[in-house]
Coordinates of C-alpha atoms and ligand atoms in Angstrom, one line a residue:
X1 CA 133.8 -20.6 -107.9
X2 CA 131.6 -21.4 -104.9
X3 CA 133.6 -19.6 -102.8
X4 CA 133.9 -16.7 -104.5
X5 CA 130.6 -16.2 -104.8
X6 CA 129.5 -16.2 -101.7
X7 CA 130.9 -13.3 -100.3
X8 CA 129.6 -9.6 -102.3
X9 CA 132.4 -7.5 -102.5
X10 CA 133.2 -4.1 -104.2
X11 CA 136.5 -4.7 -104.5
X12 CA 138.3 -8.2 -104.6
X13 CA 141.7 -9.8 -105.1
X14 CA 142.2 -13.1 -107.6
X15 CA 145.2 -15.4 -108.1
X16 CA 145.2 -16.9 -111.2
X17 CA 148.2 -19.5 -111.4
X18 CA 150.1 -21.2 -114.1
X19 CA 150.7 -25.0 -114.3
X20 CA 153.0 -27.5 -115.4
X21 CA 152.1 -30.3 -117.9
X22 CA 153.8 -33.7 -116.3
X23 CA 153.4 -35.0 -119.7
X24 CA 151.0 -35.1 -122.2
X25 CA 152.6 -32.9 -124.5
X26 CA 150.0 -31.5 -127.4
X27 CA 147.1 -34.2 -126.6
X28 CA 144.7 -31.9 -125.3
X29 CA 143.9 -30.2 -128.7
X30 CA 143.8 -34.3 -129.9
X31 CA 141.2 -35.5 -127.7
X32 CA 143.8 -37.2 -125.6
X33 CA 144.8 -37.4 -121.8
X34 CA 147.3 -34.7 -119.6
X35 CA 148.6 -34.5 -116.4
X36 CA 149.1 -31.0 -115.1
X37 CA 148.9 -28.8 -112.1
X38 CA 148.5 -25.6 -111.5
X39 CA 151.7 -24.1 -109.8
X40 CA 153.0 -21.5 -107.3
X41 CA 153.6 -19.0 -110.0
X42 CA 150.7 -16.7 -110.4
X43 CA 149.0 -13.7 -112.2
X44 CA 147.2 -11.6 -109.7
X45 CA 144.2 -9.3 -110.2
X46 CA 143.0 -6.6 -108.4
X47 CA 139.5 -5.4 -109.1
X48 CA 137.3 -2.6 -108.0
X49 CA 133.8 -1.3 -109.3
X50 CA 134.8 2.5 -110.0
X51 CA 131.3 3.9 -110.3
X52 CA 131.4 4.4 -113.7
X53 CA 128.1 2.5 -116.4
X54 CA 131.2 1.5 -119.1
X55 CA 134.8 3.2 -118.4
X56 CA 137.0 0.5 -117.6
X57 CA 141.0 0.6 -117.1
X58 CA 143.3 -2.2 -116.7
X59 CA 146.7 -1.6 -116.1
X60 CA 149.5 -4.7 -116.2
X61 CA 152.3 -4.4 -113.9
X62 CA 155.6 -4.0 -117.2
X63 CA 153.1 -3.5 -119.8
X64 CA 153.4 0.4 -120.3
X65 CA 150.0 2.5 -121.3
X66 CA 146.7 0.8 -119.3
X67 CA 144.5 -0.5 -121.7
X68 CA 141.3 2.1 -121.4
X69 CA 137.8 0.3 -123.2
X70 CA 134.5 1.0 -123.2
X71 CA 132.3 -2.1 -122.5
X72 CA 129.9 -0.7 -125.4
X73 CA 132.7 -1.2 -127.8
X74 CA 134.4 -4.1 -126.8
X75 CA 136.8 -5.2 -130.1
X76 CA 139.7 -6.7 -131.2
X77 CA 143.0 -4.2 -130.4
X78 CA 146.2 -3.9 -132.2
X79 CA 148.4 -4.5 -129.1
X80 CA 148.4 -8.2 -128.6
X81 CA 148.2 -8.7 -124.7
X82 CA 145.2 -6.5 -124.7
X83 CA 143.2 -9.2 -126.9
X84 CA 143.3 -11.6 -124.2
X85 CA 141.3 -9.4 -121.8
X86 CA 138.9 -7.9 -124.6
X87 CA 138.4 -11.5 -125.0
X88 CA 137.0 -12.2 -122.2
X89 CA 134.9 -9.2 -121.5
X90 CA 133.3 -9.7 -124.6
X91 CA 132.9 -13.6 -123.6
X92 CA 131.3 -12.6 -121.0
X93 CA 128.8 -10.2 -122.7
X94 CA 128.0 -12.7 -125.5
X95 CA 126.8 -14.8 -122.5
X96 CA 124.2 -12.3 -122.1
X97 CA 126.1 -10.8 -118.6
X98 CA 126.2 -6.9 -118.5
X99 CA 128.8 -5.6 -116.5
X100 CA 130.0 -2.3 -115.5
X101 CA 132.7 0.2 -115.5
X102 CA 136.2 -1.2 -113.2
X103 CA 139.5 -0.7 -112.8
X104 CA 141.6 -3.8 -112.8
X105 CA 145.5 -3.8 -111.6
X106 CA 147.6 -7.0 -112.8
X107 CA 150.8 -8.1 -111.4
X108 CA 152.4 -11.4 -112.1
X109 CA 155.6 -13.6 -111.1
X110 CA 155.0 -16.0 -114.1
X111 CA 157.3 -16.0 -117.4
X112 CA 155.6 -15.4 -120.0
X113 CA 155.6 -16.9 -123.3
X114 CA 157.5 -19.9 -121.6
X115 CA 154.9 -22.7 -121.8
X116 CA 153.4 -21.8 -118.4
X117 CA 150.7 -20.7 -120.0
X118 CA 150.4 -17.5 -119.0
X119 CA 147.8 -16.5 -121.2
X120 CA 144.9 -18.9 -119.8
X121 CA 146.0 -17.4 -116.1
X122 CA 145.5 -13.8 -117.7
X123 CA 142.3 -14.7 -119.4
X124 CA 140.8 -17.5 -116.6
X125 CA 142.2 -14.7 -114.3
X126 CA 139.9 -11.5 -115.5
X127 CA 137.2 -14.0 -116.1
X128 CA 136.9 -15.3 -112.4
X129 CA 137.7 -11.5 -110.8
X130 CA 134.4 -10.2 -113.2
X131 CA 132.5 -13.3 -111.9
X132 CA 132.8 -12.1 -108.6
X133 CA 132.8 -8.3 -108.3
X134 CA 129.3 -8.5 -110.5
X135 CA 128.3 -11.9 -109.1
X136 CA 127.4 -13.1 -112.8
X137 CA 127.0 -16.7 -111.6
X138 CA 129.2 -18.3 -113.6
X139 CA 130.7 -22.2 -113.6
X140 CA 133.8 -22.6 -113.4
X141 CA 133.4 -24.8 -116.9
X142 CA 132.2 -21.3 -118.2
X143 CA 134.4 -19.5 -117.2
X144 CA 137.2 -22.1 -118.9
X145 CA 135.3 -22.2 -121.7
X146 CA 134.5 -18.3 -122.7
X147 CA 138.3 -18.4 -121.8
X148 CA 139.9 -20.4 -124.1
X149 CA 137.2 -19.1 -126.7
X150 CA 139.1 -15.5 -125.9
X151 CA 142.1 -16.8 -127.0
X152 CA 141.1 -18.7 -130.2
X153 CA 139.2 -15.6 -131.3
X154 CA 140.8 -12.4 -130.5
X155 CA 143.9 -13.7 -130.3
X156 CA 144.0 -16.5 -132.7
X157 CA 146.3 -19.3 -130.8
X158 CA 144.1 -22.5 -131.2
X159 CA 144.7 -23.7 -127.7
X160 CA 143.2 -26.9 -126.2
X161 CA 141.2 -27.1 -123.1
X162 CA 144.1 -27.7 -120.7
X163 CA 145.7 -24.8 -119.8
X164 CA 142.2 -23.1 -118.6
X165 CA 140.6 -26.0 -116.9
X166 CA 144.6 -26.4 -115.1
X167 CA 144.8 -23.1 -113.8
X168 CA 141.2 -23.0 -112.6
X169 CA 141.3 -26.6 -110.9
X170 CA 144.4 -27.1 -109.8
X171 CA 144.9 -28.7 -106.6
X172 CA 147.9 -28.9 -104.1
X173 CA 149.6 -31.7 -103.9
X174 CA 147.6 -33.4 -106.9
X175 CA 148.3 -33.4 -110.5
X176 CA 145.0 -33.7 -112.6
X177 CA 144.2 -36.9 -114.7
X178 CA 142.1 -35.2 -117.8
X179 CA 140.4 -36.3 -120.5
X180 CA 140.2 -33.7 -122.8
X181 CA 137.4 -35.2 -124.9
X182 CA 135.1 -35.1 -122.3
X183 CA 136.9 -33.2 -119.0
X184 CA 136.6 -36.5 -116.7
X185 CA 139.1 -36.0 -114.4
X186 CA 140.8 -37.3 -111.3
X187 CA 143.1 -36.1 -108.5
X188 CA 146.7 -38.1 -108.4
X189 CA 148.8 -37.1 -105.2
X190 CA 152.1 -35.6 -106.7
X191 CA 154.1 -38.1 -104.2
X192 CA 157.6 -37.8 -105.6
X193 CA 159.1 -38.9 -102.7
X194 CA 162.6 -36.7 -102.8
X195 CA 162.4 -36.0 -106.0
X196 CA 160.8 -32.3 -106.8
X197 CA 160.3 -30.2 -110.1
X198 CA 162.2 -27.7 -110.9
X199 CA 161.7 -25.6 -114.4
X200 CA 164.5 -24.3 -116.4
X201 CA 163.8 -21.5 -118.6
X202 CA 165.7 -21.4 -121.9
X203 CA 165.1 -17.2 -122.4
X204 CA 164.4 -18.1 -125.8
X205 CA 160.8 -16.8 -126.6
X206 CA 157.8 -18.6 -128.9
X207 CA 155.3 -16.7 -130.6
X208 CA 152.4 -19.4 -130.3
X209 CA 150.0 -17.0 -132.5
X210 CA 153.1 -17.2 -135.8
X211 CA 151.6 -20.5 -136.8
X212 CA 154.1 -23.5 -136.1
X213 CA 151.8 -24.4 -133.4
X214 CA 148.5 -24.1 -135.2
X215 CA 150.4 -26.1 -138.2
X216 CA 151.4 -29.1 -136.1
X217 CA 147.4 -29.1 -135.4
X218 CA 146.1 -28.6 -138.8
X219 CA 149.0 -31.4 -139.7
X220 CA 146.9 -33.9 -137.0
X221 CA 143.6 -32.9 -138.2
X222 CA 144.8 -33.8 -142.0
X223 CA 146.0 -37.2 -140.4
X224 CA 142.6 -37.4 -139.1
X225 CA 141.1 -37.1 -142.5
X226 CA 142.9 -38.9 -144.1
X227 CA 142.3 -42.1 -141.8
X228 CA 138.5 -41.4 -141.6
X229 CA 138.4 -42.4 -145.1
X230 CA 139.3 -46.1 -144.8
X231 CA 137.6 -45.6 -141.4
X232 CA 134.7 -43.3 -141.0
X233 CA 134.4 -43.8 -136.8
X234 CA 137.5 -42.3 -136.2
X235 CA 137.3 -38.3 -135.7
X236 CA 140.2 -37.4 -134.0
X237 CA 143.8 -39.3 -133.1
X238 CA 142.5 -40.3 -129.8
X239 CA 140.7 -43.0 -131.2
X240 CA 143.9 -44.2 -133.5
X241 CA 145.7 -47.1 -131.6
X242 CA 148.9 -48.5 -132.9
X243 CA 148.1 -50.8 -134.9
X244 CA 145.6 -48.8 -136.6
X245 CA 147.9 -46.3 -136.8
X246 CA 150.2 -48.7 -139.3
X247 CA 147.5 -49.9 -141.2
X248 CA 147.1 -46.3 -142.5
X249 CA 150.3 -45.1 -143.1
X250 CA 150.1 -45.5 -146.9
X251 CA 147.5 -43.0 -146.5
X252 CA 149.7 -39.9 -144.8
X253 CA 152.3 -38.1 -145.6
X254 CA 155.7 -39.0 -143.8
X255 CA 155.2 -35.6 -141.8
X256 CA 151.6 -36.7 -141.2
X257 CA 152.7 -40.1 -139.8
X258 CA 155.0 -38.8 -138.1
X259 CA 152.7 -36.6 -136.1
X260 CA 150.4 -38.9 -135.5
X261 CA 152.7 -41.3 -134.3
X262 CA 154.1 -38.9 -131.8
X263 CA 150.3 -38.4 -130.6
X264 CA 149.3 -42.1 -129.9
X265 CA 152.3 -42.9 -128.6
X266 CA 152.0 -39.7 -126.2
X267 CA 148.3 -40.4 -124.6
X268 CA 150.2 -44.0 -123.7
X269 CA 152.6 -42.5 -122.0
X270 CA 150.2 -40.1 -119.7
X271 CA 148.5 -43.5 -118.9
X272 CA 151.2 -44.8 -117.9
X273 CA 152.6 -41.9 -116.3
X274 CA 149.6 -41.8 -114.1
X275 CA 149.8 -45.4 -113.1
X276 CA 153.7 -44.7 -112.0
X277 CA 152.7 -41.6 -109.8
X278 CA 149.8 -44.1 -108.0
X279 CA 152.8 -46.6 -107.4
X280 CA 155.6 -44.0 -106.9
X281 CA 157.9 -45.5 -109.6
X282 CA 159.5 -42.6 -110.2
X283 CA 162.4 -44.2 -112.2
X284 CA 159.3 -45.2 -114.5
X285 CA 157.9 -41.6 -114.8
X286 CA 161.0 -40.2 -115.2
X287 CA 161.6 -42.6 -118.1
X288 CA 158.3 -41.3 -119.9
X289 CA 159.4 -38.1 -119.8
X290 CA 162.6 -38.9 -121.1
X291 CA 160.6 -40.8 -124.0
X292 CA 158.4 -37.6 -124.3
X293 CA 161.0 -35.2 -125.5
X294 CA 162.4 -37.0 -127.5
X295 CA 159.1 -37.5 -129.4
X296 CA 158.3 -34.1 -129.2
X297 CA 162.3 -33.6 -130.7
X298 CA 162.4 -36.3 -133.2
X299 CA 158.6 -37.0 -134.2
X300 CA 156.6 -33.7 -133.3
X301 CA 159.5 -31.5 -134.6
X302 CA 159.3 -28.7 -132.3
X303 CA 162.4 -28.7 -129.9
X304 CA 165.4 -26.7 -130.5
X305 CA 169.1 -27.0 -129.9
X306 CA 168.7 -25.0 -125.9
X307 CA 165.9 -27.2 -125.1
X308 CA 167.8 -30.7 -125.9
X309 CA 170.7 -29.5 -124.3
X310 CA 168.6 -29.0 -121.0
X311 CA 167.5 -32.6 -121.5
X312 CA 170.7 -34.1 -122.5
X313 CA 172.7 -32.6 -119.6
X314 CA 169.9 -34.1 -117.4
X315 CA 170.4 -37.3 -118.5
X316 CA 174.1 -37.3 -117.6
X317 CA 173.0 -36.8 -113.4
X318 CA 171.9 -39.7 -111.7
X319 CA 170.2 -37.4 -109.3
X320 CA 167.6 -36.2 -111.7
X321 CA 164.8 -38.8 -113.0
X322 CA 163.6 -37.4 -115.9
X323 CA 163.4 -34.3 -117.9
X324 CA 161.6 -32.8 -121.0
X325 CA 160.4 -29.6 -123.1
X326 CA 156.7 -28.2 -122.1
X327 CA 154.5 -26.3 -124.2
X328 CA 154.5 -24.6 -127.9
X329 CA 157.7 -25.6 -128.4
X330 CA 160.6 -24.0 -130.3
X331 CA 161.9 -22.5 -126.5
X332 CA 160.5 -21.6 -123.7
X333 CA 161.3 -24.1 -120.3
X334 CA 162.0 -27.6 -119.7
X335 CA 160.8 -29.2 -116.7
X336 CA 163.2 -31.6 -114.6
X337 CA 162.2 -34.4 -111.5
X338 CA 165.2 -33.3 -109.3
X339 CA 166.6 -34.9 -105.9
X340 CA 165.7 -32.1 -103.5
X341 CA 169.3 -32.5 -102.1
X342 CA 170.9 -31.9 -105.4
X343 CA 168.5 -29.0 -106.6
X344 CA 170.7 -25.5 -105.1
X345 CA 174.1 -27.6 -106.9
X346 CA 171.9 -29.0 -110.0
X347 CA 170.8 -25.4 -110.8
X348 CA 173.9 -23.7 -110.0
X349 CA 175.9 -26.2 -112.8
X350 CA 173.4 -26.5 -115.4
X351 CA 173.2 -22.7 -115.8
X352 CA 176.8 -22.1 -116.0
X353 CA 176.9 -25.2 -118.5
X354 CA 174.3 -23.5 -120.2
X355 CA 175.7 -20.2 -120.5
X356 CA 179.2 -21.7 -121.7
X357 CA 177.3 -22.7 -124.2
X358 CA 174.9 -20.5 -125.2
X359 CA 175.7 -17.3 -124.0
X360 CA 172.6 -17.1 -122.5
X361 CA 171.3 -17.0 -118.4
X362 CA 169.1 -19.7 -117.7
X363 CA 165.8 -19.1 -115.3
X364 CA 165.5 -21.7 -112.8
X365 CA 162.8 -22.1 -110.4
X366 CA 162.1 -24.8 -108.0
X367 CA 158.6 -25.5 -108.2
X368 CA 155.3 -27.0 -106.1
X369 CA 152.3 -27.6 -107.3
X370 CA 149.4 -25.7 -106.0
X371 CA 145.4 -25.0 -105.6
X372 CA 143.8 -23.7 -108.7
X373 CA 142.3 -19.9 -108.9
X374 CA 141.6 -18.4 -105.9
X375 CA 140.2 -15.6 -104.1
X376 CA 142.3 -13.9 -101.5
X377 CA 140.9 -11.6 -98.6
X378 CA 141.8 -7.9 -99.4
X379 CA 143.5 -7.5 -95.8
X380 CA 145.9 -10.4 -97.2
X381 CA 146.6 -8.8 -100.5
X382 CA 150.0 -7.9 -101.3
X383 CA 149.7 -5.9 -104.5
Ligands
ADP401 P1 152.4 -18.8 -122.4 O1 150.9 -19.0 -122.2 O2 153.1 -20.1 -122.5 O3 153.0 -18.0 -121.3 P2 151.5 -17.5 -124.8 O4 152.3 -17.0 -126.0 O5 150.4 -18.3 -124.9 O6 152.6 -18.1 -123.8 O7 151.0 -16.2 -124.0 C1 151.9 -15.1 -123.6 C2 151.2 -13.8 -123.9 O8 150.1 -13.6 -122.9 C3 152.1 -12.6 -123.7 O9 152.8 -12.3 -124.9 C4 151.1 -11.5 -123.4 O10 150.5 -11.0 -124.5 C5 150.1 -12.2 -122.5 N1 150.4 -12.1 -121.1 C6 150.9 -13.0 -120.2 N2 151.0 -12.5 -119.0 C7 150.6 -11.2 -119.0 C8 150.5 -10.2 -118.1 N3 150.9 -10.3 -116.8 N4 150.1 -9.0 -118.5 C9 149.7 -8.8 -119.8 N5 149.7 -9.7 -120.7 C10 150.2 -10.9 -120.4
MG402 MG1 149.5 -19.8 -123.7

């Protein structure tokens, strides 16, 4: 946050975006490789010192009674958004950083609970707004880390290190190359030549913190375990190959192998994925993601009938190169590589295919990928 902290402020302005995961679906809490970007859909925070030593109000733009706290008695709340937010204060005060009373306005354009990780922009959001108006000094891997820390403890999603370290280092034009086991990363340009990415929101709603996606992690981990025994070196699935893989199947349960599968066969796929965007073979990526979903449908269990029907209908244009779920799973959006010329009549027929068949409106939004959190001048803020 460089920027950021350079300039002393009593009252600032943050935008916090969401991103997109190319592919890479459910490596990051594995070890394994993604390829997001942060995106032009944002949370944005507005943040003032307001005098007080430890009244603080935050009020979300849609989310009814402002949450009032006390930074003395920073804990856990009943209403789950709040928990986020508490999160990070108290993130921020286990780091040893006092703070002091502020008043914090959110408004956001991003959907929530649709795989565009909302949450880390909420969390990564508040943390990068306090790092600023109290000039705390913290890195940006701090602030991703007490971040995602927030959402594992006071909310109790088990998230990996992706959505945080997207939203915060997002750059345009670029998706990121990560290696979650140890956050090397590199800039590819998102050259897509005509092709651009458009997200289609099912409007059907996951509850991350219910436990089907913790279960689908606790069911890796067990695969884990189970192959450490015949090989002690291995500690998570990014170190499980193929082969390897085969050789230990007697060991796991079908649902375990299964899993696992999905996993190795995944971190290939960003790989190669990578090495298609360098080359712009776009018929290539768009085959990955193709090979993607249905890993995530088939292997990974966690489609549902909305989400393969976005996929399937895709398949059917020969104007769109590829298609697949993102995120938890079990609803949310699908993300498509459309021909820009095609995108106002693509959107227009898959939602009225969708509602025929569903009864339910599709979201759509065209979307670009875009610089990671950032602080805006107050005489540009539009909240
Ligand atoms: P995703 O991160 O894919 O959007 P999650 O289930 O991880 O889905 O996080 C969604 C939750 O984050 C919401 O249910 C809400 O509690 C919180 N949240 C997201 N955006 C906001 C916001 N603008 N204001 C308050 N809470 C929000
Ligand atoms: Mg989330």
């Amino acid at each position: 946050m460089d920027s950021i902290m350079a300039q002393t402020l009593n009252e600032i302005v943050v935008d916090s975006p969401g991103r997109i995961n190319l592919i890479g679906g459910h490596t990051d809490y594995n070890n394994g490789y993604v390829l997001p970007a942060a995106i032009d859909r944002k949370i944005a925070f507005r943040l003032k010192k307001n005098g007080s030593a430890q009244m603080c109000h935050i009020q979300s733009k849609g989310y009814g009674t402002p949450l009032r706290l006390n930074l003395q008695k920073v804990e856990k709340s009943s209403v789950e958004w709040e928990n986020y937010l508490l999160g990070v204060i108290a993130g921020i005060q286990k780091l040893g950083h006092s703070l002091e009373g502020f008043d914090c306005e959110i408004e956001s354009d991003l959907p929530i609970g649709s795989g565009l990780s909302s949450s880390a922009a909420l969390e990564c959001g508040l943390a990068s707004g306090l790092n600023a108006l109290f000039e705390l000094g913290l890195s940006k891997l701090e602030i991703i880390t007490l971040s995602r820390r927030a959402e594992h403890e006071f909310v109790g999603t088990k998230c990996g290190i992706m959505d945080q370290f997207s939203s915060v280092y997002g750059k345009s034009d670029h998706f990121i190359f990560l290696d979650c086991s140890n956050l090397h990363h590199t800039y590819v340009p998102a050259s897509m030549g005509p092709y651009e990415l458009l997200l289609l929101n099912t409007n059907i709603s996951h509850q991350l913190s219910d436990g089907q996606y913790n279960s689908r992690q606790d069911e890796c981990f067990e695969a884990v375990a189970q192959i450490q025994k015949q090989h002690p070196r291995i500690t998570s699935l990014r170190d499980v190959d193929l082969d390897l893989l085969s050789s230990c199947k007697a060991l796991l349960t079908d649902i375990q192998y299964q899993r696992a599968l999905f996993i190795v066969q995944e971190n290939q796929r960003v790989v190669d994925a990578a090495e298609a965007l360098k080359s712009k073979d776009i018929e290539q990526l768009g085959s990955l993601l193709y090979a993607c979903h249905e890993g995530l449908r088939d292997l990974y269990d966690i489609s549902c009938p909305e989400l393969n029907f976005l996929v399937d209908y895709a398949k059917e244009q020969n104007y769109v190169a590829g298609a697949r779920m993102v995120g938890g799973g079990f609803g949310g959006c699908t993300i498509h590589l459309v021909h820009g010329d095609h995108m106002e009549s693509y959107i227009k027929e898959i939602s009225e295919a969708y509602k025929r068949e569903f009864g339910i409106d599709l979201g759509a939004f065209p979307v670009r990928t875009s610089n990671g959190t950032t602080l805006r001048k107050l005489s540009d803020a539009a909240l």
